[in-house]
Coordinates of C-alpha atoms in Angstrom, one line a residue:
M292 CA -29.4 22.7 13.7
D293 CA -25.7 22.3 14.5
I294 CA -23.8 19.3 13.0
L295 CA -23.0 16.7 15.6
V296 CA -19.3 16.5 16.5
Q297 CA -18.8 12.7 16.4
Y298 CA -15.2 12.7 17.7
K299 CA -13.5 15.4 19.7
I300 CA -9.8 14.7 20.3
E301 CA -8.2 17.0 22.8
N302 CA -4.5 17.2 23.6
V303 CA -4.0 13.4 23.2
S304 CA -0.5 12.1 23.8
F305 CA 0.5 8.5 23.9
A306 CA 3.7 6.4 24.4
Y307 CA 4.2 2.7 24.1
P308 CA 5.8 0.8 27.0
N309 CA 9.6 1.1 27.1
S310 CA 9.6 3.7 24.3
D311 CA 11.9 6.7 24.5
Q312 CA 9.6 8.9 22.4
P313 CA 5.8 9.3 22.3
S314 CA 3.9 8.0 19.3
L315 CA 1.3 10.9 19.7
T316 CA 2.0 14.4 21.0
S317 CA -0.8 16.9 21.8
V318 CA -3.1 15.7 19.1
S319 CA -6.3 17.7 18.7
F320 CA -8.9 17.8 16.0
E321 CA -12.7 17.1 15.5
V322 CA -14.6 14.7 13.3
E323 CA -18.2 15.7 12.5
E324 CA -21.0 13.3 11.8
G325 CA -20.9 12.2 8.1
D326 CA -17.3 13.3 7.6
F327 CA -15.0 11.3 5.3
V328 CA -11.6 11.9 6.9
V329 CA -8.2 10.7 5.6
L330 CA -5.3 10.4 8.0
C331 CA -2.0 10.7 6.2
G332 CA 1.7 11.3 6.9
P333 CA 5.0 9.5 7.1
S334 CA 5.3 5.9 8.2
G335 CA 5.6 5.9 12.0
S336 CA 3.9 9.3 12.3
G337 CA 1.1 7.8 14.5
K338 CA -1.7 7.2 12.0
T339 CA -2.5 3.6 13.1
T340 CA -1.9 4.4 16.8
L341 CA -4.4 7.3 16.6
L342 CA -6.9 5.2 14.7
R343 CA -6.8 2.5 17.3
H344 CA -7.5 5.0 20.0
L345 CA -10.8 5.7 18.4
K346 CA -12.1 2.2 19.3
M347 CA -11.8 0.9 22.8
E348 CA -11.5 -2.8 21.9
V349 CA -8.3 -2.3 19.9
R350 CA -6.7 0.5 21.9
P351 CA -3.0 -0.2 22.3
V352 CA -1.3 -0.6 25.7
G353 CA 0.8 2.3 26.9
T354 CA 0.7 5.7 28.6
L355 CA -2.2 7.9 27.5
S356 CA -3.1 11.5 28.3
G357 CA -5.7 13.9 27.0
S358 CA -9.3 13.2 26.1
I359 CA -11.2 11.5 23.3
F360 CA -14.9 12.2 23.3
Y361 CA -17.5 10.3 21.2
N362 CA -20.8 12.1 20.8
G363 CA -20.0 14.3 23.8
K364 CA -18.9 11.5 26.2
G365 CA -15.6 10.0 26.9
L366 CA -15.1 6.7 25.2
E367 CA -14.5 5.1 28.6
E368 CA -17.9 6.2 29.9
I369 CA -19.9 4.5 27.1
E370 CA -21.3 1.0 27.5
S371 CA -19.1 -1.5 25.6
T372 CA -21.9 -3.2 23.5
R373 CA -22.9 0.2 22.2
L374 CA -19.3 1.0 21.1
V375 CA -19.0 -2.4 19.4
E376 CA -22.1 -1.8 17.3
E377 CA -21.5 1.9 16.6
I378 CA -17.8 1.9 15.8
G379 CA -16.5 -0.6 13.3
I380 CA -12.9 -1.1 12.2
V381 CA -11.2 -2.7 9.2
F382 CA -7.5 -3.5 9.1
Q383 CA -4.9 -3.4 6.4
D384 CA -4.4 -7.1 6.0
P385 CA -7.8 -8.7 5.3
D386 CA -6.7 -12.1 6.5
N387 CA -6.0 -10.8 10.0
Q388 CA -9.7 -10.0 10.5
L389 CA -11.2 -13.2 9.1
V390 CA -12.0 -15.8 11.7
M391 CA -14.6 -18.1 10.2
N392 CA -14.5 -20.7 7.4
T393 CA -17.2 -19.4 5.0
V394 CA -18.4 -15.9 3.9
W395 CA -21.8 -16.3 5.5
Q396 CA -20.3 -17.5 8.8
E397 CA -18.1 -14.4 8.8
L398 CA -21.0 -12.1 8.1
V399 CA -23.1 -13.4 11.0
F400 CA -20.2 -14.0 13.5
A401 CA -20.4 -10.5 15.2
M402 CA -24.2 -10.5 15.3
E403 CA -24.2 -13.9 17.0
N404 CA -21.6 -12.7 19.5
L405 CA -24.0 -9.8 20.3
A406 CA -26.8 -12.3 20.8
Y407 CA -29.0 -10.9 18.0
S408 CA -32.2 -13.0 17.4
S409 CA -32.3 -15.4 14.5
E410 CA -34.9 -13.2 12.7
K411 CA -32.7 -10.1 13.2
I412 CA -29.6 -11.9 11.9
Q413 CA -31.4 -13.2 8.8
R414 CA -32.9 -9.8 8.0
R415 CA -29.5 -8.0 8.2
L416 CA -27.7 -10.8 6.5
A417 CA -30.1 -10.6 3.5
E418 CA -29.7 -6.9 3.3
V419 CA -25.9 -6.9 3.5
V420 CA -25.5 -9.6 1.0
Q421 CA -27.7 -7.8 -1.5
F422 CA -26.0 -4.4 -0.9
F423 CA -22.5 -5.8 -1.3
G424 CA -23.4 -8.1 -4.2
M425 CA -22.2 -11.3 -2.5
E426 CA -24.9 -13.7 -3.5
E427 CA -22.7 -15.9 -5.8
W428 CA -19.9 -16.4 -3.2
L429 CA -21.9 -16.4 0.1
H430 CA -21.1 -20.1 0.8
I431 CA -17.5 -20.1 -0.5
P432 CA -14.6 -20.7 1.9
V433 CA -12.9 -17.4 2.7
H434 CA -9.5 -18.7 1.8
Q435 CA -10.7 -19.0 -1.8
L436 CA -11.5 -15.3 -2.1
S437 CA -9.3 -12.7 -3.7
G438 CA -7.8 -9.9 -1.5
G439 CA -10.5 -7.5 -2.7
Q440 CA -13.3 -9.9 -1.9
K441 CA -11.8 -10.6 1.6
Q442 CA -11.7 -6.9 2.3
L443 CA -15.3 -6.6 1.1
V444 CA -16.4 -9.3 3.5
N445 CA -14.7 -7.5 6.4
V446 CA -16.5 -4.3 5.6
A447 CA -19.8 -6.1 5.1
A448 CA -19.5 -7.9 8.5
V449 CA -18.9 -4.5 10.2
M450 CA -21.8 -2.8 8.3
A451 CA -24.2 -5.6 9.4
L452 CA -24.0 -4.0 12.8
R453 CA -25.1 -0.7 11.2
P454 CA -22.3 1.4 12.7
K455 CA -22.3 5.1 12.9
V456 CA -18.5 5.2 12.4
L457 CA -16.3 3.1 10.1
L458 CA -12.5 3.2 10.9
L459 CA -10.1 1.8 8.2
D460 CA -6.4 1.3 8.5
E461 CA -4.9 1.4 4.9
P462 CA -7.6 -0.9 3.6
T463 CA -6.5 -0.8 0.0
A464 CA -2.8 -1.6 0.6
Q465 CA -3.1 -5.1 -0.8
L466 CA -5.7 -4.4 -3.6
D467 CA -5.0 -4.1 -7.3
P468 CA -5.9 -0.7 -9.0
I469 CA -9.3 -1.9 -10.2
A470 CA -10.3 -3.5 -6.9
T471 CA -9.1 -0.3 -5.1
R472 CA -11.4 1.9 -7.1
D473 CA -14.3 -0.4 -6.6
F474 CA -13.6 -0.5 -2.8
L475 CA -13.3 3.2 -2.5
Q476 CA -16.5 3.8 -4.5
L477 CA -18.2 1.4 -2.0
L478 CA -17.0 3.6 0.8
V479 CA -18.4 6.6 -0.9
R480 CA -21.8 4.9 -1.1
I481 CA -21.7 4.0 2.6
N482 CA -20.7 7.5 3.5
E483 CA -23.3 9.3 1.3
E484 CA -26.2 6.9 1.6
F485 CA -26.1 6.2 5.3
S486 CA -24.1 9.3 6.5
T487 CA -21.7 6.8 8.1
T488 CA -18.6 8.7 9.4
I489 CA -15.4 7.3 7.8
V490 CA -11.9 7.8 9.2
M491 CA -9.3 6.1 7.1
S492 CA -5.5 6.1 7.2
E493 CA -3.9 5.9 3.8
H494 CA -0.7 6.4 1.8
R495 CA -2.3 6.2 -1.6
L496 CA -3.7 9.7 -1.8
D497 CA -4.4 10.0 -5.6
E498 CA -7.5 8.0 -5.2
T499 CA -8.6 8.9 -1.6
L500 CA -8.3 12.7 -1.4
P501 CA -10.9 13.4 -4.1
I502 CA -13.5 11.5 -2.0
A503 CA -12.6 13.0 1.4
N504 CA -13.9 16.2 2.9
K505 CA -11.2 16.5 5.5
V506 CA -7.5 15.5 5.7
V507 CA -5.5 15.2 8.9
F508 CA -1.7 15.3 8.1
L509 CA 0.5 13.9 10.9
K510 CA 4.2 14.2 11.3
N511 CA 6.3 12.9 14.2
G512 CA 3.1 12.1 16.2
S513 CA 1.6 15.6 15.9
V514 CA -1.1 17.1 13.7
C515 CA 0.3 19.6 11.3
Y516 CA -2.9 20.3 9.4
A517 CA -6.6 19.3 9.6
N518 CA -8.7 20.8 6.9
H519 CA -10.2 20.4 3.4
P520 CA -7.9 18.4 1.1
A521 CA -7.1 21.3 -1.2
V522 CA -6.2 23.5 1.8
V523 CA -4.0 20.9 3.4
L524 CA -2.1 20.3 0.1
Q525 CA -1.5 24.0 -0.3
H526 CA -0.1 24.2 3.2
I527 CA 2.2 21.2 2.5
W528 CA 3.4 22.8 -0.7
D529 CA 4.0 26.2 0.9
E530 CA 5.4 25.1 4.3
Q531 CA 6.6 21.5 4.2
K532 CA 9.1 21.3 1.4
D533 CA 10.4 17.9 2.7
S534 CA 6.9 16.5 2.4
V535 CA 5.8 17.6 -1.1
S536 CA 6.0 14.0 -2.3
Y537 CA 2.8 13.3 -0.3
I538 CA 1.0 15.6 -2.7
P539 CA -0.7 13.5 -5.5
A540 CA 1.0 13.7 -8.9
I541 CA -1.7 15.7 -10.6
S542 CA -1.9 18.3 -7.8
R543 CA 1.9 18.5 -7.5
F544 CA 2.2 19.1 -11.3
Y545 CA -0.3 22.0 -10.9
F546 CA 1.8 23.6 -8.2
E547 CA 4.9 23.2 -10.3
V548 CA 3.7 24.9 -13.5
N549 CA 0.6 26.8 -12.6
S550 CA 0.7 30.6 -13.0
D551 CA -3.0 31.2 -12.3
P552 CA -3.6 31.3 -8.6
H553 CA -7.4 31.7 -9.2
H554 CA -7.9 28.3 -10.8
A555 CA -9.0 25.6 -8.3
L556 CA -6.5 22.9 -7.4
P557 CA -7.3 19.8 -9.4
L558 CA -7.6 16.6 -7.4
T559 CA -9.1 14.3 -10.1
V560 CA -8.2 13.5 -13.7
K561 CA -11.3 15.3 -14.9
E562 CA -10.4 18.4 -13.0
A563 CA -6.8 18.2 -14.3
K564 CA -8.0 18.0 -17.9
R565 CA -10.2 21.1 -17.5
W566 CA -7.4 23.0 -15.8
W567 CA -4.9 22.2 -18.5
K568 CA -7.2 23.3 -21.4
A569 CA -7.9 26.5 -19.6
S570 CA -4.3 27.2 -18.7
G571 CA -3.0 27.8 -22.2
L572 CA 0.1 25.7 -21.6
S573 CA 1.3 23.1 -24.0
F574 CA 3.7 20.2 -24.0
T575 CA 6.7 19.9 -26.3
S576 CA 7.3 16.7 -28.2
G577 CA 10.2 14.4 -28.0
D578 CA 11.5 11.4 -26.2
L579 CA 11.8 12.2 -22.5
H580 CA 13.1 8.8 -21.5
K581 CA 16.9 8.0 -21.5
K582 CA 18.2 4.5 -22.0
D583 CA 18.7 2.5 -18.8
N584 CA 22.4 1.5 -18.8
S585 CA 22.0 -0.9 -15.9
V586 CA 20.3 -3.4 -18.2
Q587 CA 22.7 -5.9 -19.8
E588 CA 22.3 -8.3 -22.7
E589 CA 22.9 -11.3 -20.5
V590 CA 19.8 -13.2 -19.5
L591 CA 19.9 -13.7 -15.7
F592 CA 16.6 -15.6 -15.2
Q593 CA 14.5 -17.6 -17.6
C594 CA 11.5 -19.9 -17.2
K595 CA 9.6 -21.9 -19.7
N596 CA 6.2 -23.6 -19.6
I597 CA 5.7 -23.4 -15.8
V598 CA 2.6 -25.1 -14.6
F599 CA 1.5 -25.0 -11.0
Q600 CA -1.7 -26.0 -9.2
Y601 CA -2.2 -26.1 -5.4
E602 CA -4.4 -29.2 -5.4
K603 CA -4.7 -32.1 -7.8
D604 CA -8.4 -31.5 -8.7
T605 CA -8.2 -27.7 -9.1
P606 CA -7.4 -25.7 -12.2
P607 CA -3.7 -24.7 -12.5
I608 CA -3.0 -21.1 -11.4
L609 CA 0.1 -20.9 -13.7
K610 CA -0.5 -22.3 -17.2
N611 CA 2.6 -22.9 -19.3
L612 CA 4.0 -19.5 -18.1
S613 CA 7.3 -18.3 -19.7
L614 CA 9.4 -15.3 -19.0
S615 CA 13.0 -14.1 -19.7
V616 CA 14.6 -11.3 -17.6
Q617 CA 17.9 -9.7 -18.4
K618 CA 20.6 -8.9 -15.9
G619 CA 20.1 -5.5 -14.3
E620 CA 16.4 -5.3 -15.1
L621 CA 13.6 -4.3 -12.8
F622 CA 10.7 -6.3 -14.2
M623 CA 7.3 -5.3 -12.8
L624 CA 4.6 -7.9 -12.8
F625 CA 1.0 -6.7 -12.5
G626 CA -2.3 -8.6 -12.3
G627 CA -5.5 -8.8 -10.4
N628 CA -5.8 -10.1 -6.8
G629 CA -5.6 -13.9 -7.0
S630 CA -4.1 -14.0 -10.5
G631 CA -1.0 -16.0 -9.3
K632 CA 1.6 -13.3 -9.0
S633 CA 2.8 -14.3 -5.5
T634 CA 2.6 -17.9 -6.5
F635 CA 5.0 -17.2 -9.4
L636 CA 7.5 -15.5 -7.1
Q637 CA 7.4 -18.3 -4.6
S638 CA 8.1 -20.8 -7.4
I639 CA 11.2 -18.9 -8.4
A640 CA 12.3 -18.7 -4.7
G641 CA 11.9 -22.4 -4.3
A642 CA 9.2 -22.1 -1.7
I643 CA 6.9 -24.2 -3.9
T644 CA 7.6 -26.6 -6.7
P645 CA 5.9 -26.3 -10.1
Q646 CA 4.5 -29.6 -11.5
R647 CA 6.0 -28.9 -14.9
G648 CA 8.4 -26.5 -16.6
K649 CA 12.0 -25.4 -16.3
M650 CA 13.7 -22.5 -14.6
K651 CA 17.3 -21.2 -15.2
L652 CA 19.3 -18.8 -13.1
L653 CA 22.6 -17.5 -14.6
G654 CA 22.2 -20.3 -17.2
R655 CA 22.0 -23.0 -14.5
D656 CA 19.0 -25.3 -13.8
T657 CA 17.6 -24.0 -10.5
R658 CA 16.9 -27.6 -9.4
K659 CA 20.6 -28.3 -9.5
I660 CA 21.8 -25.3 -7.5
P661 CA 22.5 -26.3 -3.9
T662 CA 20.1 -24.8 -1.4
Q663 CA 22.8 -22.9 0.5
E664 CA 24.1 -21.3 -2.7
K665 CA 20.7 -20.5 -3.9
S666 CA 19.8 -18.7 -0.6
T667 CA 22.6 -16.2 -1.3
L668 CA 21.8 -15.8 -5.1
V669 CA 18.1 -15.3 -4.6
A670 CA 16.4 -13.1 -2.0
Y671 CA 12.6 -13.2 -1.6
V672 CA 10.6 -10.6 0.3
H673 CA 7.1 -11.8 1.2
Q674 CA 4.3 -9.3 1.3
N675 CA 3.6 -10.1 4.9
P676 CA 6.5 -8.7 7.0
A677 CA 5.3 -10.4 10.2
L678 CA 6.5 -13.8 8.8
Y679 CA 10.2 -12.7 9.2
F680 CA 10.2 -11.6 12.9
T681 CA 11.5 -14.1 15.4
K682 CA 13.7 -11.9 17.6
E683 CA 13.0 -9.5 20.5
T684 CA 14.3 -6.4 18.7
V685 CA 14.9 -5.1 15.2
K686 CA 18.6 -5.0 15.8
N687 CA 18.7 -8.6 16.9
Q688 CA 16.8 -9.6 13.8
L689 CA 19.2 -7.9 11.5
D690 CA 22.3 -9.2 13.4
D691 CA 20.8 -12.8 13.2
R692 CA 20.6 -12.4 9.4
I693 CA 24.2 -11.2 9.2
E694 CA 25.4 -14.2 11.1
R695 CA 23.8 -16.6 8.6
L696 CA 25.6 -15.0 5.6
P697 CA 28.8 -16.3 4.2
N698 CA 30.2 -12.8 3.6
I699 CA 29.8 -11.2 7.0
D700 CA 32.6 -8.7 6.4
E701 CA 30.8 -7.2 3.5
A702 CA 27.4 -7.4 5.2
V703 CA 28.3 -5.3 8.3
P704 CA 29.0 -2.0 6.4
R705 CA 26.0 -2.7 4.2
L706 CA 23.8 -2.9 7.3
A707 CA 24.9 0.6 8.4
E708 CA 24.0 1.9 4.9
L709 CA 20.6 0.2 5.0
V710 CA 19.8 1.5 8.5
S711 CA 20.5 5.0 7.1
V712 CA 18.6 4.5 3.8
F713 CA 15.4 3.1 5.5
E714 CA 15.6 5.3 8.6
L715 CA 15.7 2.4 11.0
K716 CA 17.9 3.9 13.7
D717 CA 15.0 4.9 16.0
V718 CA 13.4 1.4 15.8
L719 CA 16.5 -0.8 16.2
H720 CA 15.8 -1.5 19.9
K721 CA 12.1 -1.9 19.5
H722 CA 10.2 -5.1 19.1
P723 CA 9.3 -5.7 15.5
F724 CA 5.6 -5.9 16.3
D725 CA 5.7 -2.6 18.1
I726 CA 6.5 -0.6 15.0
S727 CA 4.3 0.6 12.2
G728 CA 3.5 -1.6 9.1
G729 CA 5.6 0.7 6.9
Q730 CA 8.5 0.4 9.3
Q731 CA 8.1 -3.4 9.4
Q732 CA 8.3 -3.4 5.6
K733 CA 11.5 -1.4 5.6
V734 CA 13.1 -3.8 8.1
V735 CA 12.2 -6.8 5.9
L736 CA 13.7 -5.1 2.8
A737 CA 16.9 -4.5 4.8
L738 CA 17.0 -8.2 5.7
A739 CA 16.8 -9.2 2.1
L740 CA 19.3 -6.6 0.8
L741 CA 21.9 -7.6 3.3
A742 CA 22.8 -10.6 1.2
N743 CA 23.5 -8.5 -1.9
P744 CA 21.6 -11.1 -4.1
A745 CA 21.9 -11.7 -7.8
L746 CA 18.1 -11.9 -8.1
L747 CA 15.8 -10.0 -5.8
L748 CA 12.2 -11.0 -5.6
L749 CA 9.9 -8.4 -4.2
D750 CA 6.2 -9.0 -3.4
E751 CA 4.4 -5.7 -2.8
P752 CA 7.5 -4.0 -1.3
T753 CA 5.8 -0.5 -1.3
K754 CA 2.8 -1.7 0.7
G755 CA 2.7 0.5 3.8
L756 CA 5.5 2.8 2.7
D757 CA 5.0 6.5 2.7
P758 CA 6.0 8.5 -0.4
V759 CA 9.4 9.6 1.1
S760 CA 10.3 6.0 1.9
K761 CA 9.3 5.0 -1.6
L762 CA 11.7 7.6 -3.0
R763 CA 14.5 6.2 -0.9
L764 CA 13.6 2.7 -1.9
S765 CA 13.7 3.9 -5.6
N766 CA 17.2 5.3 -5.1
W767 CA 18.4 2.1 -3.4
L768 CA 17.0 -0.2 -6.0
K769 CA 18.6 1.9 -8.7
G770 CA 21.9 1.5 -6.9
V771 CA 21.7 -2.2 -6.5
R772 CA 20.7 -2.6 -10.2
E773 CA 23.7 -0.6 -11.2
K774 CA 25.8 -3.1 -9.3
G775 CA 24.3 -6.0 -11.2
T776 CA 21.3 -7.1 -9.1
T777 CA 18.2 -8.1 -11.1
I778 CA 14.8 -7.5 -9.7
I779 CA 11.4 -9.1 -10.3
M780 CA 8.7 -7.2 -8.5
V781 CA 5.1 -7.9 -8.0
S782 CA 3.0 -4.8 -7.2
H783 CA -0.2 -2.9 -7.6
D784 CA 1.7 0.4 -7.3
V785 CA 1.6 1.7 -10.8
E786 CA 3.1 5.1 -9.9
F787 CA 6.2 3.3 -8.4
A788 CA 6.5 1.2 -11.6
A789 CA 6.4 4.3 -13.7
L790 CA 9.5 5.7 -11.9
N791 CA 11.5 2.5 -11.5
A792 CA 10.6 -0.4 -13.9
T793 CA 12.5 -1.2 -17.0
K794 CA 9.9 -3.7 -18.3
C795 CA 6.3 -4.6 -17.3
G796 CA 4.0 -7.5 -17.8
M797 CA 0.5 -8.5 -16.9
L798 CA -0.3 -11.9 -15.4
F799 CA -3.7 -13.0 -16.6
D800 CA -5.2 -16.5 -17.0
G801 CA -2.0 -18.2 -15.8
Q802 CA 0.3 -16.6 -18.3
I803 CA 2.3 -13.3 -18.5
H804 CA 1.0 -11.1 -21.3
S805 CA 2.1 -7.7 -22.8
V806 CA 5.7 -7.9 -21.8
E807 CA 6.9 -4.5 -22.9
E808 CA 9.1 -1.6 -22.1
K809 CA 7.7 0.5 -19.3
L810 CA 6.7 3.5 -21.4
Q811 CA 4.8 1.4 -24.0
F812 CA 3.1 -0.7 -21.4
L813 CA 1.8 2.1 -19.3
R814 CA 1.0 4.4 -22.2
E815 CA -1.2 1.7 -23.9
N816 CA -3.0 0.7 -20.7
F817 CA -6.3 2.3 -19.6
F818 CA -6.8 1.0 -16.1
Y819 CA -3.2 -0.1 -15.1
T820 CA -1.5 3.2 -15.7
T821 CA -0.7 6.4 -13.9
S822 CA -3.1 9.2 -13.1
F823 CA -0.8 11.6 -14.9
N824 CA -1.1 9.5 -18.1
R825 CA -4.9 9.5 -17.8
A826 CA -4.9 13.3 -17.4
F827 CA -2.3 14.3 -20.0
G828 CA -1.5 11.2 -22.1
E829 CA -3.4 12.6 -25.2
E830 CA -1.4 15.9 -25.0
C831 CA 2.0 14.3 -24.2
P832 CA 2.1 10.6 -25.0
N833 CA 5.7 10.2 -24.0
A834 CA 5.1 11.3 -20.4
I835 CA 3.8 9.0 -17.8
T836 CA 4.8 10.9 -14.7
E837 CA 5.0 14.6 -13.8
K838 CA 8.7 14.3 -13.5
D839 CA 8.9 13.5 -17.3
V840 CA 7.3 16.8 -18.1
T841 CA 8.5 19.2 -15.5
I842 CA 12.0 18.9 -16.9
Q843 CA 10.7 20.9 -19.8
W844 CA 10.2 24.0 -17.7
P845 CA 13.3 24.2 -15.5
T846 CA 12.8 27.9 -14.9
R847 CA 9.2 27.5 -13.7
I848 CA 9.7 24.6 -11.2
K849 CA 9.4 25.9 -7.7
Y850 CA 10.4 22.6 -6.0
Y851 CA 10.7 18.9 -7.0
T852 CA 12.1 15.9 -5.1

């Protein structure tokens, strides 16, 4: 019996209103029943646009040509209630999908809207709660949940309808590494135990490619490849030299040093360990990390015994927290969802006021620095880009920021540089809400960097960025640090930290623990570390990225960015 083709996309092209260029161009591929498909590619390549076209209720407005068939019929021909039940979608930001006050209300909301009977709702609610392990927080208000729990609620609410297809738009973007692995393993269970077809757009490919059976790589709105992950990665390595940064670190290292074409491409840590032992290669010893000359002895920011609680009768989220950051550092702060990382950044920025403790910036009590002066000394980038957009176009938003700065003459040439670095030229005349999440993130980073601040606070700045954009951001952050800017960054992106941080720390139980040099921090960790360190840390303890090691074999490296 032939496998059912769930989706057949034929020659689909799409353009948003008033757009000079199409977002999708002649897109064609198939998704079979039970497939686990990962959509990947640069920011703005059309991943989210394509995903939204697979569900009628969230289809964007614009000019569409071509055909999308679902189980042999055009989506437009199928009764709407059936599509609501059979095709579920989960978005990048969990808060954007939550509409009710408590978890159980959220879980039954869609079923009530579809007029399910009380008996049917109770049966499905009981099953879903048991399957997803939500018993202990079923009656908790959703605003008290962590990011990982919120995303779990969104998936559970969709699965209560027993869909045949689950669409996900970068669902792990705001999750910490442990929550990400738990979430992805849950998707594997859903895919394998119920044969639910999964189509997911994602930039974090280290974790997702090993669980997918098909990858669709998009570029400039077109499908370059649609095949098994290993086949697609081989094509990218052989034919897309400007895109090799999309290849996960372990697989890229294999391409860089492997001399045995018969050994299967490793996608997981286990496969990488086996390949390495069979390869006969070995690492040389020695310190691969040079001293970062951007870091100075002067302490730029210091806080002592910071205490903050959101409500009087609730436990404090920051408990006598202390930290000292030197000028020119990039301090990377890790921690689980809900641990207080964003709260800490907001307290530094002055968005919230701690109940106790002191903060100093350049030796001055932050409470005594005038607001106008502090706004130029400290720049804060929130993890939600949408909060910054008040103008009709990206250009208007950037111009408005420049007009508010005291040093306009310096900001104008800086804007031209930022537009080039973050590739914003093509979106300058678009509305900020008509561009991709990754492009929005780049606009917000540009807004913050226009001021050339002494202290830059970044809350999940790599969220939604493709690997090439991350490399450009890395280069830019290195440049601003060399000019004296200090950076405190909150992130779940361990790979980015491995390339850019000077020091790292872990926020746990209201305090920052394990403040160490980057190499020591990542080398000693088990969960919060790079996939490369997990695979090769025992063989080469001084290497935490493939870049650290490939420099040992300069004659063998085919390509590296």
